[in-house]
Coordinates of C-alpha atoms and ligand atoms in Angstrom, one line a residue:
X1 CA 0.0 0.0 0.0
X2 CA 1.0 3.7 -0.4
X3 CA 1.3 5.4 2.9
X4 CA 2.5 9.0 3.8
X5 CA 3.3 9.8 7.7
X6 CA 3.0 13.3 8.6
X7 CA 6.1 14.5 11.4
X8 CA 8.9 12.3 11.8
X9 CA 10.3 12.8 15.1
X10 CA 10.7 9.7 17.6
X11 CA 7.4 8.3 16.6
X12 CA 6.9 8.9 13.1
X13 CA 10.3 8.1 11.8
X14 CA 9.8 4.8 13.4
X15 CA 6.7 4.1 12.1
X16 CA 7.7 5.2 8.8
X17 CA 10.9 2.5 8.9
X18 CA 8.9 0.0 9.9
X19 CA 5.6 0.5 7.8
X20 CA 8.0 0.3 4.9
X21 CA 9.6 -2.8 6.3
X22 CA 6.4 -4.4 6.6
X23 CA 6.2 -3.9 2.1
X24 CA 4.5 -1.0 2.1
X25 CA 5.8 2.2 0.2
X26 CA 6.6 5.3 2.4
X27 CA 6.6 8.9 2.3
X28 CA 8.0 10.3 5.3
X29 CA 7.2 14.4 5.4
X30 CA 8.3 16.8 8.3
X31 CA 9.1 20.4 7.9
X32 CA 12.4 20.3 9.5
X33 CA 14.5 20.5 6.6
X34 CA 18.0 19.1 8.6
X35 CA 15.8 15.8 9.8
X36 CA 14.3 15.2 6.3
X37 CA 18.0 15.1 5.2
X38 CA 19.6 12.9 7.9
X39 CA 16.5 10.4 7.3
X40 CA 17.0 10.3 4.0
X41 CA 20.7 9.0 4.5
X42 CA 19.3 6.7 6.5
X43 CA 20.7 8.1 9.6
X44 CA 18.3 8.3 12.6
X45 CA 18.2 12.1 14.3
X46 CA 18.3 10.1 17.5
X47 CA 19.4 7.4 19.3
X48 CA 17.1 4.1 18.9
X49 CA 18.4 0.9 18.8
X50 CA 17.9 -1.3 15.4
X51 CA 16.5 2.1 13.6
X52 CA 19.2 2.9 11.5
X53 CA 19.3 -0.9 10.3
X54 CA 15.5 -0.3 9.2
X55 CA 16.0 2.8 7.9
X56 CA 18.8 1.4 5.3
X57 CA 17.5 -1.6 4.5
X58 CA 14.3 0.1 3.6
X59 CA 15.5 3.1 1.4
X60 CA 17.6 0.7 -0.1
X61 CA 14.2 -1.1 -1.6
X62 CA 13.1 2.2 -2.4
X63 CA 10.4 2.0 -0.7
X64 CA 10.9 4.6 1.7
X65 CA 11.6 8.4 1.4
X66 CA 11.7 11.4 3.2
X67 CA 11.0 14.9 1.8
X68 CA 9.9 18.6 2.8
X69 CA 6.9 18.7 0.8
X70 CA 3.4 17.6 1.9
X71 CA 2.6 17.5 -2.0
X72 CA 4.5 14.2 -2.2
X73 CA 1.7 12.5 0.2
X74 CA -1.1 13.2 -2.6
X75 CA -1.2 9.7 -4.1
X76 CA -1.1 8.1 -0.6
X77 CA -4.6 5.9 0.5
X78 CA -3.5 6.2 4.3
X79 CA -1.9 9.0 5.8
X80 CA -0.8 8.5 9.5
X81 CA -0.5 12.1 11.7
X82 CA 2.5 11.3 14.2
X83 CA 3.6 15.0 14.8
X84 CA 4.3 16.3 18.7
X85 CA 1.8 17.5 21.4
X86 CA 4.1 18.6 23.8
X87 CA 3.0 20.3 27.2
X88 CA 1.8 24.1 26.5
X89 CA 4.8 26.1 27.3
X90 CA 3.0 28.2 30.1
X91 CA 0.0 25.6 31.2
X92 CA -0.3 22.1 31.7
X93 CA -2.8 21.5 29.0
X94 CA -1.3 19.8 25.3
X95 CA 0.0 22.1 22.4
X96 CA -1.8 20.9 19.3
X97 CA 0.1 23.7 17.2
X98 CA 1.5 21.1 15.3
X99 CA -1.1 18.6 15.1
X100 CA -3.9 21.7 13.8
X101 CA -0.5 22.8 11.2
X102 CA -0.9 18.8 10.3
X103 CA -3.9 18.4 9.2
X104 CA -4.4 22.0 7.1
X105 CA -1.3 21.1 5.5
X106 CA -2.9 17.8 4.3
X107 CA -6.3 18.8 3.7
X108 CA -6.2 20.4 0.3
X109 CA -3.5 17.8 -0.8
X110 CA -4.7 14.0 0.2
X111 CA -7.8 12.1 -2.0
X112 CA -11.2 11.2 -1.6
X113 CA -11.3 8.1 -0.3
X114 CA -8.4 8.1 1.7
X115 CA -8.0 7.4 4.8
X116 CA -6.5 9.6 7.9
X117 CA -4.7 7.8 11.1
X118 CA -4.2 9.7 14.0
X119 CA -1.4 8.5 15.8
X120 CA -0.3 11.3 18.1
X121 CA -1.5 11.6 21.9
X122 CA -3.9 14.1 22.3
X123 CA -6.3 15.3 24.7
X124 CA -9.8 13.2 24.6
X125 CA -12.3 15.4 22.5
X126 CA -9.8 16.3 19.4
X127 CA -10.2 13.3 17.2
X128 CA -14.0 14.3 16.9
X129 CA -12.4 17.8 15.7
X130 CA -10.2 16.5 13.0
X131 CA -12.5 14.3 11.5
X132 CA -14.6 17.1 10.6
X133 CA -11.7 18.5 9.2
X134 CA -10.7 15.6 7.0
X135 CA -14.6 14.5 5.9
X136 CA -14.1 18.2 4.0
X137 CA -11.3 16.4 2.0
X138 CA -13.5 13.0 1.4
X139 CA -11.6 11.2 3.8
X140 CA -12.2 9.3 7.1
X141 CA -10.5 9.5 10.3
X142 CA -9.1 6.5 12.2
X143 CA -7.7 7.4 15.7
X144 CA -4.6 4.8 16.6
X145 CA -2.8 5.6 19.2
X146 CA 0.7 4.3 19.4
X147 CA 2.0 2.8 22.9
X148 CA 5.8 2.4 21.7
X149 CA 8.5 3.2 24.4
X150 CA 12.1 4.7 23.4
X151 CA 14.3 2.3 23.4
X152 CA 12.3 -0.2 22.0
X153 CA 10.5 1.4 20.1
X154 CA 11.4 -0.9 16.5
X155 CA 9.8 -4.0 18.5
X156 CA 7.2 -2.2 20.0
X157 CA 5.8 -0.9 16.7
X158 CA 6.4 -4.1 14.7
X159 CA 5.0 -6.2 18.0
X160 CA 2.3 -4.1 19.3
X161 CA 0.8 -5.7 22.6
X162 CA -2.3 -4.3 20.9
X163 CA -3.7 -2.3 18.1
X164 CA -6.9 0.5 19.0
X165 CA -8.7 1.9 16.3
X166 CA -11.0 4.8 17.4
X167 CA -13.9 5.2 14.9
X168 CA -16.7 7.4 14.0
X169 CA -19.7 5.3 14.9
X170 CA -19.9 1.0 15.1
X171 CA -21.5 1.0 12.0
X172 CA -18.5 2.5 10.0
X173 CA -16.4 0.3 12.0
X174 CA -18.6 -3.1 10.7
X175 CA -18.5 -1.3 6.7
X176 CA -16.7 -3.6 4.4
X177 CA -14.2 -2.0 2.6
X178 CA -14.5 0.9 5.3
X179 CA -11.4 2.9 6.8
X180 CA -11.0 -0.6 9.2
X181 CA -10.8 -2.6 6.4
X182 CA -8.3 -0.4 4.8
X183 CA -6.0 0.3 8.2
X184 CA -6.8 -3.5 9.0
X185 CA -4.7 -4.2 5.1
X186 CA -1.5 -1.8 6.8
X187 CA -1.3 -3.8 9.6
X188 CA -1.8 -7.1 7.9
X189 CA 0.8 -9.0 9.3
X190 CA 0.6 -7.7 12.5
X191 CA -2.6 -8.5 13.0
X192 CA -1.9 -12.1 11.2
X193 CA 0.7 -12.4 14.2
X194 CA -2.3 -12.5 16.5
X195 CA -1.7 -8.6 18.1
X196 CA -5.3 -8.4 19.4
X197 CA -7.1 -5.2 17.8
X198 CA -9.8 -3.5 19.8
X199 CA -12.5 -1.0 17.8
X200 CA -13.9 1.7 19.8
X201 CA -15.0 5.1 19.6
X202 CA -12.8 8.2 18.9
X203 CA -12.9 9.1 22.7
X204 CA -12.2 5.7 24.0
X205 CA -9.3 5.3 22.0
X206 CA -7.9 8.8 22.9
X207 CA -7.7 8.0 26.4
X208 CA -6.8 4.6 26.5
X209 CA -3.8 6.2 25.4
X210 CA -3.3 9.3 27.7
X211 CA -5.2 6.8 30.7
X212 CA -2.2 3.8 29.8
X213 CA 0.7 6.5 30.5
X214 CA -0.9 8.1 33.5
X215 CA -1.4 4.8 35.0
X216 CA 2.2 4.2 34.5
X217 CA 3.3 7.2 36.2
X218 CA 1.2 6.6 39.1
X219 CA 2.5 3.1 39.3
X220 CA 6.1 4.6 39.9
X221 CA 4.5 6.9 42.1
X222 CA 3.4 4.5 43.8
X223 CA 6.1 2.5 44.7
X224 CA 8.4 6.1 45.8
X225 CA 6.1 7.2 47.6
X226 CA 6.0 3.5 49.4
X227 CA 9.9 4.5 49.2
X228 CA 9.3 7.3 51.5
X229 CA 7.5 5.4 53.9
X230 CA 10.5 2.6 53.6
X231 CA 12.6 5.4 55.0
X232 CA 10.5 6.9 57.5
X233 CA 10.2 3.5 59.0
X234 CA 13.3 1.7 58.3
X235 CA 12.4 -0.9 55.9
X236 CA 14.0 -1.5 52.5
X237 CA 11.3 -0.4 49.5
X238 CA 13.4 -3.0 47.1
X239 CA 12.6 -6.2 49.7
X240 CA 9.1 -4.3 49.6
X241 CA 8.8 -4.1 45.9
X242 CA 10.3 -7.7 45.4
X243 CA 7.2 -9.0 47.5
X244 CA 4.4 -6.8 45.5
X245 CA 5.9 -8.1 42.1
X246 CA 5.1 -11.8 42.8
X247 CA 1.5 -10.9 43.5
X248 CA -0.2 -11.3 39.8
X249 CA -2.8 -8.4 40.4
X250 CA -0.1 -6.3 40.7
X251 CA 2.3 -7.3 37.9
X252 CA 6.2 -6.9 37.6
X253 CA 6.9 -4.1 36.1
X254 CA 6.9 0.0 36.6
X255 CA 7.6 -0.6 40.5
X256 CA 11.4 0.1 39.9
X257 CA 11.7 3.3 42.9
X258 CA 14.4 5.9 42.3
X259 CA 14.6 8.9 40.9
X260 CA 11.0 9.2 39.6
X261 CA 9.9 8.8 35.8
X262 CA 10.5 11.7 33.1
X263 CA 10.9 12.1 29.2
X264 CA 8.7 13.3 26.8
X265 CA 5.6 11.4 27.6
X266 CA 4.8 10.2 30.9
X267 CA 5.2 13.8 32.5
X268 CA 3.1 15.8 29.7
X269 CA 1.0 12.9 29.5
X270 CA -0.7 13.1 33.1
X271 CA -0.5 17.0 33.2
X272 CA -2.4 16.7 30.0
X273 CA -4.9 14.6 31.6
X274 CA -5.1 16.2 35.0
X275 CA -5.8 19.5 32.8
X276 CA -8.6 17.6 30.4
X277 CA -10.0 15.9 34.0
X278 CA -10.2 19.7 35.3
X279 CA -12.1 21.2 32.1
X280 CA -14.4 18.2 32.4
X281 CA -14.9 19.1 36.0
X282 CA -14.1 15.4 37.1
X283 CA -11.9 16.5 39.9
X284 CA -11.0 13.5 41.9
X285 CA -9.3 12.1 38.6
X286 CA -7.5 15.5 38.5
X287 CA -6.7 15.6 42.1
X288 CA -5.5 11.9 41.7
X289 CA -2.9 12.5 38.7
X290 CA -1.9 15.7 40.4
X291 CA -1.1 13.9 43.8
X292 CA 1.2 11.4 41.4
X293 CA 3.0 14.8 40.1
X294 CA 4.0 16.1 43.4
X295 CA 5.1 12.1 44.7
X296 CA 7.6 12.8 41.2
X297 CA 8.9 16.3 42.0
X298 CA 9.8 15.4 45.3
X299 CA 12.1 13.2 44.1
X300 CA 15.3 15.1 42.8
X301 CA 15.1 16.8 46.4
X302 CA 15.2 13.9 48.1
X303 CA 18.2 12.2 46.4
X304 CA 20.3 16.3 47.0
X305 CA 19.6 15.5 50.9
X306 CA 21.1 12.6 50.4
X307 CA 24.2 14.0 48.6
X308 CA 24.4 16.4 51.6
X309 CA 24.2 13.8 54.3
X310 CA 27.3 12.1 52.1
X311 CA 28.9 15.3 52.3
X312 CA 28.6 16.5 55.7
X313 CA 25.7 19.1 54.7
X314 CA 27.0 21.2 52.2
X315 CA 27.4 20.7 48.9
X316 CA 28.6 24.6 48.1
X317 CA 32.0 23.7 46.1
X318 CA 32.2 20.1 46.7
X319 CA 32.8 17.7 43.5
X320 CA 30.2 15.3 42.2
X321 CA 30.0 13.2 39.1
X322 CA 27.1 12.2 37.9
X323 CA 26.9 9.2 36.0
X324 CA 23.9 8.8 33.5
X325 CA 21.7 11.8 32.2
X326 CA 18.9 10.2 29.7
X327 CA 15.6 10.1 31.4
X328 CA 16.3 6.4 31.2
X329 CA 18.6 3.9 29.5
X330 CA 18.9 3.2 25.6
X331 CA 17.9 6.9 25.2
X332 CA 19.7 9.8 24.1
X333 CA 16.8 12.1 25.1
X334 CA 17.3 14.4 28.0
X335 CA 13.4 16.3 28.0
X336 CA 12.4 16.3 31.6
X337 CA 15.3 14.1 32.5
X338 CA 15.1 13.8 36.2
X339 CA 19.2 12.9 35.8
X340 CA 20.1 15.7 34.3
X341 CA 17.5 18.0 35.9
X342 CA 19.0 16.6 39.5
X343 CA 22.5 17.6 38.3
X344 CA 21.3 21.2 37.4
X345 CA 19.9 20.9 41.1
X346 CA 23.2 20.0 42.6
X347 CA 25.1 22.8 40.1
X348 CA 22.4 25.2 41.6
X349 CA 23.3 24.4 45.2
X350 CA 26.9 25.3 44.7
X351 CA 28.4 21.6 43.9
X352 CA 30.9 21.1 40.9
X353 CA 29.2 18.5 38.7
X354 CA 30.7 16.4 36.0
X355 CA 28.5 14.1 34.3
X356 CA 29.0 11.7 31.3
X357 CA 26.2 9.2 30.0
X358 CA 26.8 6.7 27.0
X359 CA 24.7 8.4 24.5
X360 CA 23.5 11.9 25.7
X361 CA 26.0 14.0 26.3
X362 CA 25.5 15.9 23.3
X363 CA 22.0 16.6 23.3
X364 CA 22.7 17.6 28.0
X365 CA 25.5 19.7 26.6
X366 CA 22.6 22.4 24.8
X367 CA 19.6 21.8 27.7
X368 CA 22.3 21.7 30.4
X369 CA 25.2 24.1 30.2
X370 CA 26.2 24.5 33.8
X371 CA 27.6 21.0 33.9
X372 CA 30.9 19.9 33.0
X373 CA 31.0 17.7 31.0
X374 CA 33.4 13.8 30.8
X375 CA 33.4 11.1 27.5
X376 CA 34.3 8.5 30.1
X377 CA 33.4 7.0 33.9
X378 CA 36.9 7.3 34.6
X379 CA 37.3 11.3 33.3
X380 CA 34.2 11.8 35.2
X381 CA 34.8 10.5 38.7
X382 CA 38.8 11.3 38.5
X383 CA 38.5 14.4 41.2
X384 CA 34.8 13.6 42.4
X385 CA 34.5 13.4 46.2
X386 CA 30.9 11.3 45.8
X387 CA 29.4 9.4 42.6
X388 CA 25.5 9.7 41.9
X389 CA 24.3 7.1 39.6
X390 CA 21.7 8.9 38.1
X391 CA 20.6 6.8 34.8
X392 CA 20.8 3.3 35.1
X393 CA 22.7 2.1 32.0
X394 CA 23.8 -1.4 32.1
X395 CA 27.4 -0.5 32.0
X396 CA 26.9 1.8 35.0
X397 CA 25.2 -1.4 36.9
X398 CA 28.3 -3.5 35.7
X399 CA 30.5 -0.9 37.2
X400 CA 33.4 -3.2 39.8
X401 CA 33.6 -1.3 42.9
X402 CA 37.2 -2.3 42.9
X403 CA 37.9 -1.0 39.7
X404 CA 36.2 2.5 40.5
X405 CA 38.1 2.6 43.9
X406 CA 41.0 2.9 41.3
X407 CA 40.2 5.9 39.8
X408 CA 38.5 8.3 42.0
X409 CA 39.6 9.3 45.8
X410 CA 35.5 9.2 46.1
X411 CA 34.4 6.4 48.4
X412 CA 30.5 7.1 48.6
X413 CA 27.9 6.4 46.1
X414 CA 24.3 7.6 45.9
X415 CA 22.3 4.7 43.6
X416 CA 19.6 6.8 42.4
X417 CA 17.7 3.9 41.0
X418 CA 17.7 1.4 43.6
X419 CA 20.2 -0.9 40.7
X420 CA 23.2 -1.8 42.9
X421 CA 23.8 -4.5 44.7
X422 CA 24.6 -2.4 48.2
X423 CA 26.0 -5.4 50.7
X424 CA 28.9 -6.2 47.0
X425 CA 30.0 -2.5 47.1
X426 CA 29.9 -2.0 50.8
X427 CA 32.2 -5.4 51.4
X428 CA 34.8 -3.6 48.9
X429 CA 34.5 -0.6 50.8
X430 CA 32.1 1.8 49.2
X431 CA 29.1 3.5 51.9
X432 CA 26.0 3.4 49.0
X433 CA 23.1 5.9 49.6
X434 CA 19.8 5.0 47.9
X435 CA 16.3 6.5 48.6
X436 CA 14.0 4.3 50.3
X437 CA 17.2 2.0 51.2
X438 CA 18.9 1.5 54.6
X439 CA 22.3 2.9 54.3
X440 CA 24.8 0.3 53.5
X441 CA 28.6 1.0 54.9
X442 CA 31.5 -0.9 54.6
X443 CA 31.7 -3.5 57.6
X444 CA 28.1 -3.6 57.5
X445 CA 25.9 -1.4 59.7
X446 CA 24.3 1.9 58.9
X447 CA 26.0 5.2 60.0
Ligands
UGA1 C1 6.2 5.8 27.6 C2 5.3 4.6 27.6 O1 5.9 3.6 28.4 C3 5.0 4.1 26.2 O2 4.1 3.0 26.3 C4 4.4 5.2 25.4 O3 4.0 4.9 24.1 C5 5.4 6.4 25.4 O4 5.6 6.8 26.7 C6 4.8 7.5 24.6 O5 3.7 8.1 25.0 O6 5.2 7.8 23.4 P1 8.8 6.2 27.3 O7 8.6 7.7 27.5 O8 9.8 5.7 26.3 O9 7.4 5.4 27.0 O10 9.4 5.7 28.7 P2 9.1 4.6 29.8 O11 9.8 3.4 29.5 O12 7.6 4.6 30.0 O13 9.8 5.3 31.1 C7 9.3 6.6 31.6 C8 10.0 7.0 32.8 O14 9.6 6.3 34.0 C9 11.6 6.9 32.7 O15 12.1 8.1 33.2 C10 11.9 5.8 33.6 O16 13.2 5.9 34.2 C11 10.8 5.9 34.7 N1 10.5 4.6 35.4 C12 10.0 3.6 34.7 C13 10.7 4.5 36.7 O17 11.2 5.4 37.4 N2 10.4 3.3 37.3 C14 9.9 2.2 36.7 O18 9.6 1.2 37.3 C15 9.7 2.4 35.3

């Protein structure tokens, strides 16, 4: 089939790569000139693991292309809208700038016939909007949300967990040869791989979206604000967690405590909703998402009293490195990174901080210019007096205390995430901090 997506940032260019992977011929649009020409060398604007091979292999086919110019989408029969809604720069409400910018662009270009698929999060009510906005052109409006996480976002796309078409009414839903049956033909072998695929309305499909992310943030929440109580009392919140995992009603994952959850989505995600909850007057929902914000910003805080306890209570000149500044790992993304935004915390309390990470340095380096900056653990921690692992990349788990010892006079480490095993480090002499954690010293007992 002949597809166009409209925005290529972290979602679109993935879906682009792997619609054309899955056969299909592509035409990847965006207005930012210096993406368009990166994408079309095959080279992914960001870090994601297995894009670039998709990206290659499928402009090698010809099947996919980038370009400028929403002209090219004309001959397309299914046009998928993945552009941004960030957070509103002054409210907590989305920014549909973009997304309104989207579909006038397309309107006067695409066919009669074809079909539009809204893949970008928006607040519940929009779809409804657009549609109207796209039956002027002919076409019909299929709201699909897209649940992929950075990271993994090739697997995710190609392996949903499930596929949500939001629809008009049931009875377009049940038309043959309707806009299902036509998205149903893009996702062919997806939905031959047995991803279920749930039809509902426009609104149901909008928040299933902004409710899965919300839900997600309150589960972290959760388990750090069960991290506060862990310290308050002196339990351990990881022996806590390890105990709540095993129950099946409450699942495995998304109970990791730490540092608190950040990025592009989960934050704007539930302010968006808490916003939409307001304006719909449902105020206990609002209340409810807003109580899982404040359990998040209180995070950071905690984890700077902590560096002062290591430090004797002041952190004014005193050398930290920070290791990790993604807002998690196999990310070069650094928007409302809780690692980086502690170390700006730490620079704004007077400390020295050098951080490195594996794969954002560059991108900290622009959002994040009071920091110094280190390619390498060992450059990092050379002249730090305590270590803060802030983003918990594998190699940053794999680190030996032994080997560390070796290259840094520093002797105390914060483990922001709750990763490392405490009683290993404390037997080769490290004291390791951790929020929610009992203090573990070398010899054994807490200070
Ligand atoms: C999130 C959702 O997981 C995806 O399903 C969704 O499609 C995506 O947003 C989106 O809306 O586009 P992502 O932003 O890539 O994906 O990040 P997550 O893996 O959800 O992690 C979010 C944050 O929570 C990270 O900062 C992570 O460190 C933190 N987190 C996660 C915790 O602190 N504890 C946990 O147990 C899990």
């Amino acid at each position: 089939m002949r597809l166009s997506v409209i925005g290529c940032g972290y979602l679109g260019a993935v879906h682009a790569a792997a619609m054309a992977s899955l056969g299909h011929e592509v035409v990847g649009v965006d207005t930012d000139s210096a993406k368009v020409e990166r994408l079309a060398r095959g080279e992914p604007p960001f870090f994601e693991p297995g894009l670039e091979a998709l990206l290659k292999r499928s402009e090698q086919n010809g099947s996919l292309e980038f370009t400028t110019d929403i002209a090219a989408i004309a001959d397309a029969e299914v046009h998928f809208i993945c552009v941004g809604t960030p957070q509103l720069p002054d409210a907590l409400g989305a920014d549909l700038t973009a997304l309104v910018g989207a579909v006038e662009a397309m309107v006067p270009v695409i066919a009669p016939g074809s079909v539009v698929v809204g893949k970008s999060t928006v607040p519940v009510g929009t779809a409804r909007r657009v549609a109207e906005r796209v039956a002027a052109a002919g076409a019909t409006l299929v709201w699909n949300p897209e649940f992929l996480r950075e990271g993994h976002a090739v697997h995710d796309t190609l392996q949903p967990d499930r596929i949500v078409y939001g629809v008009d009414t049931l009875a377009e839903a049940k038309a043959q040869g309707g806009a299902v049956g036509i998205v149903d033909g893009v996702y062919r072998t997806m939905l031959e791989g047995g991803a279920p695929r749930l039809v509902m309305s426009y609104e149901s499909a909008e928040l299933v979206k902004t409710a899965a992310n919300s839900y997600l943030a309150l589960r972290v929440s959760f388990i750090n604000a069960i991290s506060d109580l862990a310290d308050a009392s002196g339990a351990d919140v990881l022996e806590v967690a390890a105990a709540l995992r095993l129950d099946d009603r409450i699942g495995r994952l998304f109970l990791n405590p730490g540092l608190g959850f950040g990025g592009g989505c989960l934050p704007k995600d539930l302010h968006a909703l808490a916003a939409r909850a307001g304006e719909l007057g449902v105020m206990d929902t609002a209340a409810l998402l807003a109580a899982a914000n404040q359990v998040n910003e209180t995070r950071r805080p905690r984890v700077k009293a902590l560096a002062a306890r290591a430090l004797g209570g002041v952190l004014a000149g005193r050398r930290i490195a920070v290791l990790g500044l993604s807002f998690k790992p196999l990310s070069d993304d650094v928007r409302n990174s809780q690692s980086a935004l502690l170390a700006d915390d730490l620079v704004a309390a007077g400390a020295v901080v050098t951080a490195t990470d594996p794969a954002a340095v560059g991108l900290a380096r622009v959002s994040h210019p009071g920091l110094r900056y280190a390619d390498t653990v060992g450059e990092a921690v050379a002249d730090a007096e305590l270590i803060i692992l802030a983003t918990e990349w594998q190699e940053y788990r794999d680190l030996d205390p032994g080997e560390l010892a070796g290259w840094t006079r520093a002797r105390t480490l914060i483990d922001a995430r709750c990763v490392i095993d405490s009683a290993r480090w404390s037997t080769a002499g490290w004291t390791v901090l951790a929020p929610g954690r009992p203090a573990s010293v070398p010899g054994g007992s807490a200070p």
